[in-house]
Coordinates of C-alpha atoms in Angstrom, one line a residue:
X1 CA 55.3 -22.7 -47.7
X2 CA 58.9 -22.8 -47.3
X3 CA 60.6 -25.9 -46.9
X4 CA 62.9 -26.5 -43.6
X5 CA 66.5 -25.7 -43.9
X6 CA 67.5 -29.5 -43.1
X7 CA 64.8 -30.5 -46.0
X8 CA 65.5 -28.3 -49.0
X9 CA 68.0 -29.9 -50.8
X10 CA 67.1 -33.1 -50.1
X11 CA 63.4 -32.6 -51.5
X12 CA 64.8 -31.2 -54.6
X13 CA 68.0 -34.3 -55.2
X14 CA 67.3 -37.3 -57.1
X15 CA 65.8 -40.2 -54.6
X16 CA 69.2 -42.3 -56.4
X17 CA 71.1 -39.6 -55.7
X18 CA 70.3 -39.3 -51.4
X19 CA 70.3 -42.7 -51.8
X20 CA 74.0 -43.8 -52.6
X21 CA 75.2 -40.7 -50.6
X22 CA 72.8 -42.2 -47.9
X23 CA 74.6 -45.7 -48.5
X24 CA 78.4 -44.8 -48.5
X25 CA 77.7 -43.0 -45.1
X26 CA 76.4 -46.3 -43.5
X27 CA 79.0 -48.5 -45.6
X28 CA 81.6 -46.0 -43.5
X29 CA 79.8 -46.1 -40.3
X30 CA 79.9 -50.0 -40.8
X31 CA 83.7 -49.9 -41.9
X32 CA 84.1 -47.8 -38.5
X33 CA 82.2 -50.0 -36.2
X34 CA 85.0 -52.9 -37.0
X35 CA 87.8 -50.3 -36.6
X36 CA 87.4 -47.7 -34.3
X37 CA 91.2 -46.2 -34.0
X38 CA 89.9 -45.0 -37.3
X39 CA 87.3 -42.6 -36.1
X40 CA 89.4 -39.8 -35.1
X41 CA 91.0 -39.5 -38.1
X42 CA 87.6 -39.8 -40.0
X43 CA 86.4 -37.0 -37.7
X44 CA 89.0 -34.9 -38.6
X45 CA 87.9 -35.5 -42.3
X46 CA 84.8 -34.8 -41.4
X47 CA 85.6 -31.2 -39.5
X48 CA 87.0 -30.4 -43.4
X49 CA 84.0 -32.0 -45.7
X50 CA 82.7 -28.8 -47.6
X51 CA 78.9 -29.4 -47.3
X52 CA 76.8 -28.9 -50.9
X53 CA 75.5 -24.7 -49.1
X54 CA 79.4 -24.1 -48.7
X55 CA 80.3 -25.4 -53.0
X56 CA 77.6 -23.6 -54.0
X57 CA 78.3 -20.1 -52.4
X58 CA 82.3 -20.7 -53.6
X59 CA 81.0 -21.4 -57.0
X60 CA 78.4 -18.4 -57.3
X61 CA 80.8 -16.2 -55.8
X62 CA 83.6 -17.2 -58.3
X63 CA 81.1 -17.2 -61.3
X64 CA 79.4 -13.4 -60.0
X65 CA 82.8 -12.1 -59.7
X66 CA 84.6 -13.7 -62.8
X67 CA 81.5 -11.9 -64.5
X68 CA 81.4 -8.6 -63.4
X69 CA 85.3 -8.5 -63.9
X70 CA 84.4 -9.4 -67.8
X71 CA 81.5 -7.1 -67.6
X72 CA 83.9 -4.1 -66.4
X73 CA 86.9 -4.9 -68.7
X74 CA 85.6 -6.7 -71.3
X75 CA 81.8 -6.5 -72.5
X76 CA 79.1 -4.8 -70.4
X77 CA 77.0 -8.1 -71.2
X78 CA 79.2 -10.5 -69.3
X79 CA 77.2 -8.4 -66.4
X80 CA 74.0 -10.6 -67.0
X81 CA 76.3 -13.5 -65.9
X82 CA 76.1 -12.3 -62.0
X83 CA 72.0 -11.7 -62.1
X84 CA 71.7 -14.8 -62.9
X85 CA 74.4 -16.7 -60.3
X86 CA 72.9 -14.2 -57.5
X87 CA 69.1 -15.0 -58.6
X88 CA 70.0 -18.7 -58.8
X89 CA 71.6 -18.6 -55.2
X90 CA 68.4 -16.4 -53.8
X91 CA 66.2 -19.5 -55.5
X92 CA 68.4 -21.7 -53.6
X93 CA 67.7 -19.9 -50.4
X94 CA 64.3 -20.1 -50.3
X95 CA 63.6 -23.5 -52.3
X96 CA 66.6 -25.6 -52.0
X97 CA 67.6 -26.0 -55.8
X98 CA 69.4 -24.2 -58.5
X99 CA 70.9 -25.9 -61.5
X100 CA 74.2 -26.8 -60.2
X101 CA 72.3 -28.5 -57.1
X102 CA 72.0 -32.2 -58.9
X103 CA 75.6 -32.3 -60.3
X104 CA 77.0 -31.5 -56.7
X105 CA 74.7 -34.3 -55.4
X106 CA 75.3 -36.7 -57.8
X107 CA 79.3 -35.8 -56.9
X108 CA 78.3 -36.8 -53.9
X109 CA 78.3 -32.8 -51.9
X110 CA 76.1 -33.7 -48.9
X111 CA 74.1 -31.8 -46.7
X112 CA 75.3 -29.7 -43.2
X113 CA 73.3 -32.0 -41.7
X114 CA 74.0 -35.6 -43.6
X115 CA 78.0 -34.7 -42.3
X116 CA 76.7 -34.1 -38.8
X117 CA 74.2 -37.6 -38.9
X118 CA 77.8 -39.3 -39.5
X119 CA 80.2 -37.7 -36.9
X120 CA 76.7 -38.7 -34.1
X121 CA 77.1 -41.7 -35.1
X122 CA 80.8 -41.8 -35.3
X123 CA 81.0 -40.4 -31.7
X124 CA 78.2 -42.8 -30.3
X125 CA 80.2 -45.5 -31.4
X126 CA 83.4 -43.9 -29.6
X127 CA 81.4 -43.6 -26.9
X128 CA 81.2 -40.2 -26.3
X129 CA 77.4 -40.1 -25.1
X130 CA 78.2 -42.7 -22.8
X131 CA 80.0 -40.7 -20.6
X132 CA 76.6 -38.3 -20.1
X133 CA 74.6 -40.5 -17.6
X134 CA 77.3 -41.1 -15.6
X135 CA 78.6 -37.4 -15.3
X136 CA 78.1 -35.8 -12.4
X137 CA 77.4 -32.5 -14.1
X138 CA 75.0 -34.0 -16.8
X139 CA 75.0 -30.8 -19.0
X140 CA 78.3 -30.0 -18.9
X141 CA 79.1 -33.6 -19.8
X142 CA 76.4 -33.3 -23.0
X143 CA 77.6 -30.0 -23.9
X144 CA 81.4 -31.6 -24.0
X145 CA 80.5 -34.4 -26.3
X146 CA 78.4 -32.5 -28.5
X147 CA 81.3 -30.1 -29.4
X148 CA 84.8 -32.4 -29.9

Protein backbone atom coordinates (compact mmCIF):
# COMPACT_ATOMS: atom_id res chain seq x y z
CA UNK A 1 0.00 0.00 0.00
CA UNK A 2 1.07 3.37 -0.81
CA UNK A 3 1.85 5.71 1.83
CA UNK A 4 -0.14 9.21 1.99
CA UNK A 5 1.35 12.13 0.29
CA UNK A 6 1.63 14.16 3.77
CA UNK A 7 3.45 10.78 5.15
CA UNK A 8 6.06 9.69 2.67
CA UNK A 9 8.95 11.52 3.53
CA UNK A 10 8.43 11.67 6.88
CA UNK A 11 8.25 7.72 7.18
CA UNK A 12 11.39 7.40 5.36
CA UNK A 13 13.60 10.61 7.51
CA UNK A 14 15.53 9.87 10.44
CA UNK A 15 13.22 10.11 13.78
CA UNK A 16 16.45 12.81 14.81
CA UNK A 17 16.11 14.28 11.74
CA UNK A 18 11.88 15.29 11.91
CA UNK A 19 12.82 15.81 15.16
CA UNK A 20 15.10 18.95 15.21
CA UNK A 21 13.25 20.22 12.09
CA UNK A 22 10.11 19.55 14.29
CA UNK A 23 11.87 21.60 17.25
CA UNK A 24 13.18 24.78 15.33
CA UNK A 25 9.58 25.21 14.00
CA UNK A 26 8.20 25.40 17.58
CA UNK A 27 11.41 27.27 18.98
CA UNK A 28 10.15 29.92 16.00
CA UNK A 29 6.51 29.67 16.81
CA UNK A 30 7.63 30.35 20.44
CA UNK A 31 10.08 33.32 19.35
CA UNK A 32 6.83 34.66 17.45
CA UNK A 33 4.32 34.30 20.15
CA UNK A 34 6.64 37.04 22.17
CA UNK A 35 6.88 39.17 18.99
CA UNK A 36 4.29 39.29 16.77
CA UNK A 37 5.18 42.42 14.34
CA UNK A 38 7.55 39.69 13.34
CA UNK A 39 5.08 37.33 11.75
CA UNK A 40 4.46 39.08 8.51
CA UNK A 41 7.75 39.15 7.67
CA UNK A 42 8.22 35.44 8.75
CA UNK A 43 5.23 34.75 6.51
CA UNK A 44 6.70 36.21 3.76
CA UNK A 45 9.76 33.83 4.35
CA UNK A 46 7.57 31.30 4.48
CA UNK A 47 5.64 32.09 0.94
CA UNK A 48 9.56 31.57 -0.42
CA UNK A 49 10.79 28.29 1.75
CA UNK A 50 11.44 25.62 -1.14
CA UNK A 51 9.88 22.54 0.42
CA UNK A 52 12.22 19.09 0.26
CA UNK A 53 9.39 17.79 -3.34
CA UNK A 54 10.43 21.31 -4.87
CA UNK A 55 14.94 20.60 -4.18
CA UNK A 56 14.51 17.37 -5.20
CA UNK A 57 12.70 17.93 -8.67
CA UNK A 58 15.48 21.10 -9.18
CA UNK A 59 18.19 18.66 -8.42
CA UNK A 60 16.89 15.64 -10.68
CA UNK A 61 16.17 17.90 -13.28
CA UNK A 62 19.72 19.62 -13.22
CA UNK A 63 21.39 16.18 -12.80
CA UNK A 64 19.03 14.38 -15.89
CA UNK A 65 19.79 17.23 -17.97
CA UNK A 66 23.58 17.87 -17.13
CA UNK A 67 23.61 14.06 -18.20
CA UNK A 68 22.04 13.76 -21.32
CA UNK A 69 24.00 17.01 -22.37
CA UNK A 70 27.36 14.78 -21.57
CA UNK A 71 25.69 11.79 -23.00
CA UNK A 72 25.01 13.79 -26.48
CA UNK A 73 28.43 15.67 -26.65
CA UNK A 74 30.59 13.82 -24.69
CA UNK A 75 30.14 9.86 -24.00
CA UNK A 76 26.91 8.05 -24.80
CA UNK A 77 27.35 6.57 -21.11
CA UNK A 78 26.86 9.77 -19.25
CA UNK A 79 23.08 8.73 -20.58
CA UNK A 80 22.81 6.14 -17.70
CA UNK A 81 23.15 9.22 -15.45
CA UNK A 82 19.40 10.42 -16.33
CA UNK A 83 17.77 6.57 -15.79
CA UNK A 84 18.92 6.66 -12.84
CA UNK A 85 17.86 10.48 -11.45
CA UNK A 86 14.29 9.85 -13.38
CA UNK A 87 13.97 6.21 -11.62
CA UNK A 88 15.11 7.68 -8.32
CA UNK A 89 12.47 10.52 -8.62
CA UNK A 90 9.64 7.81 -9.87
CA UNK A 91 10.81 5.81 -6.38
CA UNK A 92 10.33 9.04 -4.67
CA UNK A 93 6.82 9.33 -6.10
CA UNK A 94 5.47 6.36 -5.01
CA UNK A 95 7.54 5.65 -1.68
CA UNK A 96 8.75 8.89 -0.39
CA UNK A 97 12.65 8.24 -0.52
CA UNK A 98 15.47 8.36 -2.84
CA UNK A 99 19.07 8.81 -1.82
CA UNK A 100 19.29 12.50 -1.71
CA UNK A 101 16.04 12.43 0.64
CA UNK A 102 18.16 12.19 4.19
CA UNK A 103 20.89 14.85 3.23
CA UNK A 104 17.93 17.39 2.33
CA UNK A 105 16.44 16.50 5.76
CA UNK A 106 19.20 16.53 7.76
CA UNK A 107 19.73 20.29 5.89
CA UNK A 108 16.80 20.85 7.29
CA UNK A 109 14.31 20.83 3.55
CA UNK A 110 10.89 20.33 5.20
CA UNK A 111 7.81 19.00 4.07
CA UNK A 112 4.82 21.09 1.94
CA UNK A 113 2.98 20.37 4.75
CA UNK A 114 5.57 21.02 7.90
CA UNK A 115 5.77 24.87 6.11
CA UNK A 116 2.07 25.04 6.12
CA UNK A 117 1.73 23.53 10.13
CA UNK A 118 3.96 26.77 10.78
CA UNK A 119 2.23 29.67 8.81
CA UNK A 120 -1.46 27.94 10.83
CA UNK A 121 0.07 28.51 13.50
CA UNK A 122 1.66 31.77 12.67
CA UNK A 123 -1.72 33.11 11.46
CA UNK A 124 -3.70 31.70 14.67
CA UNK A 125 -1.48 33.62 16.63
CA UNK A 126 -2.11 36.85 14.35
CA UNK A 127 -5.40 36.17 14.81
CA UNK A 128 -6.57 35.48 11.64
CA UNK A 129 -9.21 32.63 12.51
CA UNK A 130 -10.58 34.78 15.04
CA UNK A 131 -12.16 36.85 12.76
CA UNK A 132 -14.28 33.54 11.33
CA UNK A 133 -16.97 33.33 14.14
CA UNK A 134 -17.64 36.62 14.15
CA UNK A 135 -18.04 37.17 10.22
CA UNK A 136 -21.14 37.52 9.00
CA UNK A 137 -20.41 35.54 5.96
CA UNK A 138 -18.62 32.57 7.79
CA UNK A 139 -17.13 31.07 4.53
CA UNK A 140 -16.07 33.87 3.00
CA UNK A 141 -14.37 34.96 6.19
CA UNK A 142 -12.55 31.20 6.38
CA UNK A 143 -11.80 31.12 2.84
CA UNK A 144 -9.99 34.83 3.36
CA UNK A 145 -7.82 33.63 6.24
CA UNK A 146 -6.92 30.49 4.77
CA UNK A 147 -5.35 32.22 1.60
CA UNK A 148 -3.22 35.54 2.97
Amino acid sequence: MLPATTERVSLHSAASASRKIRNETQARIAYLARHPGEIPTRLAELDREWDIERSLEANASSLAFTGIVLGATLDRRWLVLPALVTAFLFQHAIQGWCPPLPILRRLGFRTASEIEQERHALKALRGDFARIGQAEDRAAAAFQAARV
